[in-house]
Short mmCIF file of C-alpha atoms in Angstrom, two decimals:
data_model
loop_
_atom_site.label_atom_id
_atom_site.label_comp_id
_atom_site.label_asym_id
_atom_site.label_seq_id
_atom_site.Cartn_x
_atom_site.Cartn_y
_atom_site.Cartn_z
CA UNK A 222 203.05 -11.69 150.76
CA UNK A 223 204.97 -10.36 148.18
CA UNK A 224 205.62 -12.85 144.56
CA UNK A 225 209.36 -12.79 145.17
CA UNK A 226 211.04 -11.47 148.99
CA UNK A 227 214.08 -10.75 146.93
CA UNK A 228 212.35 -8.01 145.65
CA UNK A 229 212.32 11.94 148.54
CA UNK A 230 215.77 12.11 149.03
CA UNK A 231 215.09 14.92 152.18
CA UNK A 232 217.59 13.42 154.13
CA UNK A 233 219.90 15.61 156.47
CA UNK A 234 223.55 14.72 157.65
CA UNK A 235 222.32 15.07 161.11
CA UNK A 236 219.18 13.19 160.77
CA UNK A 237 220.98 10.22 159.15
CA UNK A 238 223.74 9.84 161.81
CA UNK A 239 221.19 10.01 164.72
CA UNK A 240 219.76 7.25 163.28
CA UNK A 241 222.85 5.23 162.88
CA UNK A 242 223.16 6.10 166.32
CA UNK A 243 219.96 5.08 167.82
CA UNK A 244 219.58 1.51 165.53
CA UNK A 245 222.63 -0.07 166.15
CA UNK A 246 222.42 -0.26 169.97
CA UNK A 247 219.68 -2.86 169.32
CA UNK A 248 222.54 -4.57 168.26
CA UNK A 249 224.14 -5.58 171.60
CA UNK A 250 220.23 -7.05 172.66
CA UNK A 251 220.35 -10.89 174.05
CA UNK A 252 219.33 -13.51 171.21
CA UNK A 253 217.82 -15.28 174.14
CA UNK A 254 214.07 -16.58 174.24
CA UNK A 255 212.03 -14.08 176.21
CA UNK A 256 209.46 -14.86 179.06
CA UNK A 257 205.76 -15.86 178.60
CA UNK A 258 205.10 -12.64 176.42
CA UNK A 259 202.43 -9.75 177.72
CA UNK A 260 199.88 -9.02 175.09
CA UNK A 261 200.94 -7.21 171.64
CA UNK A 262 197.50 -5.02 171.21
CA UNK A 263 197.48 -3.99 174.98
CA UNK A 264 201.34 -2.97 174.47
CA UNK A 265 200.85 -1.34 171.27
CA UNK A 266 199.96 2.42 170.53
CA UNK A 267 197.92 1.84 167.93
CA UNK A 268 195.99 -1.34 166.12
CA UNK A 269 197.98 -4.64 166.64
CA UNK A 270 197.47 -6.78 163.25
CA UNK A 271 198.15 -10.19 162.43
CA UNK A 272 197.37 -12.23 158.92
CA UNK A 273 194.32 -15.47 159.12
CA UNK A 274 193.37 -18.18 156.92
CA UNK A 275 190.12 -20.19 157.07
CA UNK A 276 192.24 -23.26 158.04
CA UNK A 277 193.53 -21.33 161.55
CA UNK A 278 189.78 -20.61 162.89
CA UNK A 279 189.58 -23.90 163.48
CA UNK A 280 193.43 -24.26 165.62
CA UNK A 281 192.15 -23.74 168.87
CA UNK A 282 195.83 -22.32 169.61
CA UNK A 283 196.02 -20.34 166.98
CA UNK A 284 192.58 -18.50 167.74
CA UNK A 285 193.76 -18.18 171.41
CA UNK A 286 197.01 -16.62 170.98
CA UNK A 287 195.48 -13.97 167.99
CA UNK A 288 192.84 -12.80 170.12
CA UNK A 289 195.52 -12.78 172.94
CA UNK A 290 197.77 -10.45 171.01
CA UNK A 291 195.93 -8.70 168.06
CA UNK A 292 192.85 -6.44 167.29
CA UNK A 293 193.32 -6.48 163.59
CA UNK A 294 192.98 -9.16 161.19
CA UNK A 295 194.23 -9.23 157.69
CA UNK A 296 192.91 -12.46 155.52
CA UNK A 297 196.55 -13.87 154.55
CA UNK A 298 194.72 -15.33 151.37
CA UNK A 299 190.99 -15.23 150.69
CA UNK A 300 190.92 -12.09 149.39
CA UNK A 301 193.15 -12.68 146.59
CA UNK A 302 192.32 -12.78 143.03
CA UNK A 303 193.21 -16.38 142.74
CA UNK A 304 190.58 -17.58 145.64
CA UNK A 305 187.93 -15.14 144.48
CA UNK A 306 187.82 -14.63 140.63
CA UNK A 307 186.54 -17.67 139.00
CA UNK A 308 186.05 -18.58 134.91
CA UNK A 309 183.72 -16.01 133.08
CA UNK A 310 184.55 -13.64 135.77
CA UNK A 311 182.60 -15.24 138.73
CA UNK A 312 183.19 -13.82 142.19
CA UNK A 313 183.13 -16.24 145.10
CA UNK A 314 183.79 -14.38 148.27
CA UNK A 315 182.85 -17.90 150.63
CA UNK A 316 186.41 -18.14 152.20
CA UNK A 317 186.75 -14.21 152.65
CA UNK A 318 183.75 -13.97 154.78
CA UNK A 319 184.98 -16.86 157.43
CA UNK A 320 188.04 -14.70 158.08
CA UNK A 321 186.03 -11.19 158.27
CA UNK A 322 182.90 -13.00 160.35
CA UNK A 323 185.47 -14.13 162.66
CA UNK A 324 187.19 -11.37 163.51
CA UNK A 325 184.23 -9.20 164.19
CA UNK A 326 182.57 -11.95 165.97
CA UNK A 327 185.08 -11.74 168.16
CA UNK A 328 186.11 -7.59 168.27
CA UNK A 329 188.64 -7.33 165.51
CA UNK A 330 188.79 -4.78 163.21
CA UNK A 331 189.66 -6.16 159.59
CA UNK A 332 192.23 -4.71 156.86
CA UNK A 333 191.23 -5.78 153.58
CA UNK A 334 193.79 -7.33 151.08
CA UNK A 335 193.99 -7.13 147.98
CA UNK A 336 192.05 -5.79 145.44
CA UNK A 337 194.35 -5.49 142.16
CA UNK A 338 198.04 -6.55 142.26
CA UNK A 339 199.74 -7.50 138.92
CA UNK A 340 200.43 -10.90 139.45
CA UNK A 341 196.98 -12.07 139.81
CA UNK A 342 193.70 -11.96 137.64
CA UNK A 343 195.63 -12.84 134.05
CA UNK A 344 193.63 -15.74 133.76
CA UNK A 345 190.95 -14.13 133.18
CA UNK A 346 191.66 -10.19 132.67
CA UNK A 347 193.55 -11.61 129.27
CA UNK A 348 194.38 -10.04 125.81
CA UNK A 349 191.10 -12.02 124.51
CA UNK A 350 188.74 -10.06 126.30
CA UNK A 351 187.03 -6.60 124.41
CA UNK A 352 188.51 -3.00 126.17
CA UNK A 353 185.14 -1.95 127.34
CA UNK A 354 184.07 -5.36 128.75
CA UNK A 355 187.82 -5.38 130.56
CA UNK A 356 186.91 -1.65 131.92
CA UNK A 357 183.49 -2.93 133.01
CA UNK A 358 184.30 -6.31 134.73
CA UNK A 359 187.48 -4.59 136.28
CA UNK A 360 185.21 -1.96 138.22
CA UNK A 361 182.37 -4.53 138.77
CA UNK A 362 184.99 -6.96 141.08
CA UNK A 363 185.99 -3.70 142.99
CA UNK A 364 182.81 -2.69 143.32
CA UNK A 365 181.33 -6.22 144.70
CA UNK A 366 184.92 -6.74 146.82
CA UNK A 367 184.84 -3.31 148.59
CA UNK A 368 180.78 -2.87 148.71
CA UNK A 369 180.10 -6.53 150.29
CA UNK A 370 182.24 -5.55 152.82
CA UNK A 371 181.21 -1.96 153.14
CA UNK A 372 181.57 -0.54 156.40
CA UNK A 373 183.48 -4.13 157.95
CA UNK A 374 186.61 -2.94 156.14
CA UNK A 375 188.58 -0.46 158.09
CA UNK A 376 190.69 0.08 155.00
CA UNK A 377 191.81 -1.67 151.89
CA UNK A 378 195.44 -2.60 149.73
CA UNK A 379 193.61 -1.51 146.86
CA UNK A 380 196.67 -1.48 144.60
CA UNK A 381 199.74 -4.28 145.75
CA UNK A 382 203.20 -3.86 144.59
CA UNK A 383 203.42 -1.60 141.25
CA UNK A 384 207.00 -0.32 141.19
CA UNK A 385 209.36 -2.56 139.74
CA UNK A 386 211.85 -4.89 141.50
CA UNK A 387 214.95 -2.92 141.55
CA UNK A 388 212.78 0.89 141.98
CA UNK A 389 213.66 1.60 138.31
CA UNK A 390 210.12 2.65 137.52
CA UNK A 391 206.51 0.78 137.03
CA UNK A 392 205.59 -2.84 136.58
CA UNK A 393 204.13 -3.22 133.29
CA UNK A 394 201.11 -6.36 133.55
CA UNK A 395 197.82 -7.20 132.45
CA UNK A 396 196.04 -4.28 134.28
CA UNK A 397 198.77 -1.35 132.94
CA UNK A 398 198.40 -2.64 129.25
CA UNK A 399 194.85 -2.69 129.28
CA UNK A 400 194.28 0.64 131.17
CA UNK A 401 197.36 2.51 131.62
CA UNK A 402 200.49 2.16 133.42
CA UNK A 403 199.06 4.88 135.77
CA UNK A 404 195.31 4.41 134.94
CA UNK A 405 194.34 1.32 135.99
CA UNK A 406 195.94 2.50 139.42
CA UNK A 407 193.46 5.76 139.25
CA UNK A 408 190.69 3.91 137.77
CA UNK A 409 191.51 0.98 141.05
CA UNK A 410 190.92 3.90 143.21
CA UNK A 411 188.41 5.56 142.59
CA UNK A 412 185.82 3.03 142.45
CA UNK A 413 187.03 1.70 145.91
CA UNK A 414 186.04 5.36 146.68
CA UNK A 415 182.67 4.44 145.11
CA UNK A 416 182.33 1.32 147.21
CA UNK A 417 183.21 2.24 150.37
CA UNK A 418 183.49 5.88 151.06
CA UNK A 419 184.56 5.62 154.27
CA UNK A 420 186.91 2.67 153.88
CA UNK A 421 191.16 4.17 154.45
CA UNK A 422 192.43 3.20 150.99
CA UNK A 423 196.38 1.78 150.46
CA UNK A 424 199.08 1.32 147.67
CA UNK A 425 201.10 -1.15 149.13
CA UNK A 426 204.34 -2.32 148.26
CA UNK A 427 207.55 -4.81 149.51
CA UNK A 428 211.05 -3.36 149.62
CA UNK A 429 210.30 0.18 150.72
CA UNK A 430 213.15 -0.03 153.56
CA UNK A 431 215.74 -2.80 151.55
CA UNK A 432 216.29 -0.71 148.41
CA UNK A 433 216.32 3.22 148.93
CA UNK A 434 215.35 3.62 145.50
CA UNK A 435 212.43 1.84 145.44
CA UNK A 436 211.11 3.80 148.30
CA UNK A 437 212.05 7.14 146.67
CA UNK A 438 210.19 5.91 143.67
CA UNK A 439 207.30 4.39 145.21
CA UNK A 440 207.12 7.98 147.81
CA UNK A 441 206.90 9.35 144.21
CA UNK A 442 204.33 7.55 142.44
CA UNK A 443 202.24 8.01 145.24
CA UNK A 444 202.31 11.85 145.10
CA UNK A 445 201.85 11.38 141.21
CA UNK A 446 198.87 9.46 142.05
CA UNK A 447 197.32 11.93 144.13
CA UNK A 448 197.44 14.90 141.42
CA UNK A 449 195.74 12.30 138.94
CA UNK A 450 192.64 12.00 141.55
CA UNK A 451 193.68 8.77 142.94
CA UNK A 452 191.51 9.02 146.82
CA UNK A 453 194.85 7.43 148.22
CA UNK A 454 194.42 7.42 151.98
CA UNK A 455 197.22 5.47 153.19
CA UNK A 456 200.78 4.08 152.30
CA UNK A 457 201.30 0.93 153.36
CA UNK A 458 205.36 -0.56 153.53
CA UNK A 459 204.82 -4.40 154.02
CA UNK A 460 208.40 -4.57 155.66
CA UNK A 461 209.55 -7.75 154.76
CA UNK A 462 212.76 -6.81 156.05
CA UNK A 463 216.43 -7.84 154.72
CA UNK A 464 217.87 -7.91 158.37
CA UNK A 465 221.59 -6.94 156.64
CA UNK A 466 220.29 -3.66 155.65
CA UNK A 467 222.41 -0.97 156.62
CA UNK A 468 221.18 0.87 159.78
CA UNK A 469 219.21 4.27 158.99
CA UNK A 470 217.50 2.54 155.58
CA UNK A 471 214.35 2.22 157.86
CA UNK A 472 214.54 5.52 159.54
CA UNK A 473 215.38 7.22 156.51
CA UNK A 474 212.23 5.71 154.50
CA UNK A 475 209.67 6.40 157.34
CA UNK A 476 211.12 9.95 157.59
CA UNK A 477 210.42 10.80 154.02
CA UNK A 478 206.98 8.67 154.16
CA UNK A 479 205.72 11.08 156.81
CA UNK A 480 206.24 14.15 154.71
CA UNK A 481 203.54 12.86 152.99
CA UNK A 482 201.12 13.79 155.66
CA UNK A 483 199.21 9.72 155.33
CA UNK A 484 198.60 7.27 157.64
CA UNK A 485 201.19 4.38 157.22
CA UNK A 486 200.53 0.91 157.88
CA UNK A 487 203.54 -1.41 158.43
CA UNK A 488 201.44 -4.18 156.86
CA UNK A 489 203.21 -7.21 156.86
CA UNK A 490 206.44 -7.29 158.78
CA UNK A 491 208.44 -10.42 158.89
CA UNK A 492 212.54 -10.37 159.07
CA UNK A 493 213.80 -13.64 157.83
CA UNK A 494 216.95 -15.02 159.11
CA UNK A 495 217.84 -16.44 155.49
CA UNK A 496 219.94 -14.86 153.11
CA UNK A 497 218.12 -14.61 150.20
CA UNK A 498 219.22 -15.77 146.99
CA UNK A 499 223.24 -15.86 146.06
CA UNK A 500 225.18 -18.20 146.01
CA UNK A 501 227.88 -17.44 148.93
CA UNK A 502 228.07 -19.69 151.77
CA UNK A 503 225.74 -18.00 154.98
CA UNK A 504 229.23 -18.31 157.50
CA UNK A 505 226.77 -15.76 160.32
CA UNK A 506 226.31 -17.24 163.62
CA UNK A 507 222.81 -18.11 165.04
CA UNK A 508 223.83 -15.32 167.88
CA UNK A 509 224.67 -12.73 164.55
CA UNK A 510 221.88 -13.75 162.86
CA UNK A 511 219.63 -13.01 166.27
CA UNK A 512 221.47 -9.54 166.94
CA UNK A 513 220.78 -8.44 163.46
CA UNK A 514 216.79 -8.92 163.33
CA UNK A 515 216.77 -7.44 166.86
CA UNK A 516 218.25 -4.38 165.33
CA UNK A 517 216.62 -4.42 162.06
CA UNK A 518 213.29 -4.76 163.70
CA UNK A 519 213.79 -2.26 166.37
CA UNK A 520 214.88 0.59 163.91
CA UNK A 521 211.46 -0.32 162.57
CA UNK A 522 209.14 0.16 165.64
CA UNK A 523 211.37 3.07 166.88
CA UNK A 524 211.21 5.04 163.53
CA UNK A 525 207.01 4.25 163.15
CA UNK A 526 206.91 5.44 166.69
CA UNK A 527 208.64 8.36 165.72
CA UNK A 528 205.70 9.14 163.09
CA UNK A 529 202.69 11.72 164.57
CA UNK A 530 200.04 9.32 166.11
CA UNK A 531 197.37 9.90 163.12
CA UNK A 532 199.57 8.44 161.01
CA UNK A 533 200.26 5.45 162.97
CA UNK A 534 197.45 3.65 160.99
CA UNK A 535 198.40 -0.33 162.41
CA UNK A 536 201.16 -2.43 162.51
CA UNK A 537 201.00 -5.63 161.16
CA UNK A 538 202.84 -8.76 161.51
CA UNK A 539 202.54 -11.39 158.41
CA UNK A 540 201.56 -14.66 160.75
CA UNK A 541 201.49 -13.95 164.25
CA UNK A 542 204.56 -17.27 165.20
CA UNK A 543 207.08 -18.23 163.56
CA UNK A 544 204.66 -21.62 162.76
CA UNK A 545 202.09 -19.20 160.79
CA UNK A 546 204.56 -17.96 158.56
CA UNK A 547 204.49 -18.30 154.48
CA UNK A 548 208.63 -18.38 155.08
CA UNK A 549 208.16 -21.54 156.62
CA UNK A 550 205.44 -23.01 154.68
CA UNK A 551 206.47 -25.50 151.44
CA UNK A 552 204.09 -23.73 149.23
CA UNK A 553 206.12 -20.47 150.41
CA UNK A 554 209.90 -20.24 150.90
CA UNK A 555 209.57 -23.73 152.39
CA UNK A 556 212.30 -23.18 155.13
CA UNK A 557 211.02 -24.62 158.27
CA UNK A 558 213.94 -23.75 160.28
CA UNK A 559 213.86 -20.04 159.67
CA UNK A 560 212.19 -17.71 163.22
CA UNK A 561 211.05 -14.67 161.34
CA UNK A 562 208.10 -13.28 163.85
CA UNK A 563 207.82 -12.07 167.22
CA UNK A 564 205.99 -15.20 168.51
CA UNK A 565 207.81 -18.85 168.44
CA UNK A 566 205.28 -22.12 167.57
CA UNK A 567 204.81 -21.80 171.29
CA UNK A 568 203.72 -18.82 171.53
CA UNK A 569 206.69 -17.44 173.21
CA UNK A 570 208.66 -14.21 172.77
CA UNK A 571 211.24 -14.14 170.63
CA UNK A 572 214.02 -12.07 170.48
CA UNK A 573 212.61 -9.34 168.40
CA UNK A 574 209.81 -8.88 170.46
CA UNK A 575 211.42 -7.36 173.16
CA UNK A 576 212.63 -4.55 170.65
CA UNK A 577 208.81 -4.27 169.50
CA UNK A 578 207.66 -3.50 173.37
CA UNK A 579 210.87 -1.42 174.10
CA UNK A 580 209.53 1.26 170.93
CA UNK A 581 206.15 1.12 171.80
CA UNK A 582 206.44 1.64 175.37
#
């Protein structure tokens, strides 16, 4: 979940009207509730994913409906810095292994997330602490995140969300003024490498799709990365997607993605049907708001079907019903009206998820 939603140039004239072309016909799809919906992993080419929290394994719903539709689990939570690094630099990893004993008890693979994002691990990664002990405790939590899970972890968001809001450049935080705007990105890395060696490792990031830019800058930093030494194995695009996006954003990102030659992971797709932020009345109609997501979502799945198949790493959907989501949630964007996944509370389809199937099949 990103800290705020709000948040390569290869392109051809050909290639860009094609995909105007082929998104907007999702356009004229029926905002109707679907059927009793078939199940996502058996539909999907590649790893189905959904997000869990220790609180779920005990919803005998929810744990029927995810091992109904998904055979990937990503904890929404437990791996975070804020559940796992405690005063002195303490690790407590309790709530993390619920969530990853789960899913393999029950034949899920597990993606892990995250190891180092800037808006986490201030408290205790702070100004006061000496260089070398902040260069030593930094690789000691990697190494005891990634190594207790060693071999259980099919891959890792070792690095969340460094490019800045608008894609102007880097975020600068605790972890760049400490050890480089660039290093402590390398440094993250490599000792992942060190961990788990045969763990896929991830830069992930929000707003890939919304804002060119930022996806020109983050395709950038990523290639950057990789001439530093950074073992970057993945690129993940968390697709929390703006449904008013112009048509062809999605295409176009994926397009340029794929030149890198890495698996992507569409690791936490959601498609609110809130306007975010501003201060213009929303005057859309529930059946406009419903036609856009359909499209918005079905560019998505069309253009990651589009990639080769060993780059089709998973694809990942953050909660798997509307009543799982952090939009809905009060300690998230608290609105409990909003229908921003392919599952309603009731499990049923909604009208996205027709658009998923449609790509994938």
């Amino acid at each position: 979940m990103p800290a705020d939603l709000a948040r390569l140039s290869r392109r051809t004239v050909l290639g860009s009207s094609l995909a105007l072309a082929a998104c907007d016909r999702f356009a004229a799809a029926e905002p109707a509730p679907g059927p009793e919906p078939g199940p996502l992993k058996s539909l999907a080419p590649c790893p189905f994913g959904t997000t869990g929290m220790t609180g779920q394994l005990d919803q005998l719903f929810w744990v029927e409906q995810t091992l109904r539709h998904a055979s990937q689990l990503t904890p929404e939570w437990e791996l975070k810095m804020e559940r796992t690094l405690g005063a002195d630099f303490t690790h407590d990893f309790s709530a993390a292994d619920r969530v990853v004993d789960f899913a393999h008890g029950n034949g899920l693979r597990v993606h892990g997330h995250t190891l180092i994002w800037y808006s986490q691990g201030a408290e205790t990664f702070n100004a006061s602490v000496p260089p070398a002990r902040f260069k030593a405790e930094f690789d000691r939590y990697i190494a005891a995140a990634v190594g207790r899970y060693r071999g259980r972890m099919v891959g890792w968001d070792v690095v969340n969300e460094p490019v800045s809001e608008d894609g102007s450049g880097l975020r600068d935080c605790h972890w760049s003024e400490a050890l480089g705007v660039e290093g402590y990105m390398v440094r993250a890395f490599q000792q992942a490498r060190l961990a788990d060696p045969d763990a896929i490792l991830f830069l992930n990031e929000y707003n890939l799709e919304n804002i060119p830019a930022k996806g020109t800058t983050f395709l950038k930093l990523v290639e950057r990365l990789l001439k530093l030494g950074a073992p970057i194995g993945g690129i993940g695009t968390q697709s929390h997607l703006n449904i008013e996006i112009p048509a062809g954003n999605i295409t176009n990102f994926f397009r340029d993605a794929a030149s890198l030659g890495l698996p992507i992971h569409v690791s936490e797709l959601d498609f609110s049907l809130k306007r975010d932020g501003g201060h213009l009345p929303d005057l859309r109609s529930s059946t406009e708001k419903r036609a856009q997501q359909v499209a918005r979502v079905g560019e998505l799945a069309e253009a990651f079907m589009a990639l080769p198949e060993r780059q089709r790493y998973a694809f990942t959907t953050w909660g798997l019903r509307d009543s799982d989501s952090w939009l809905l949630r009060t300690e998230g964007k608290n609105n409990p009206d909003d229908s921003p996944l392919l599952l309603d509370a009731q499990g049923r389809a909604n009208p996205a998820y027709q658009a998923v199937v449609d790509a994938f099949t």
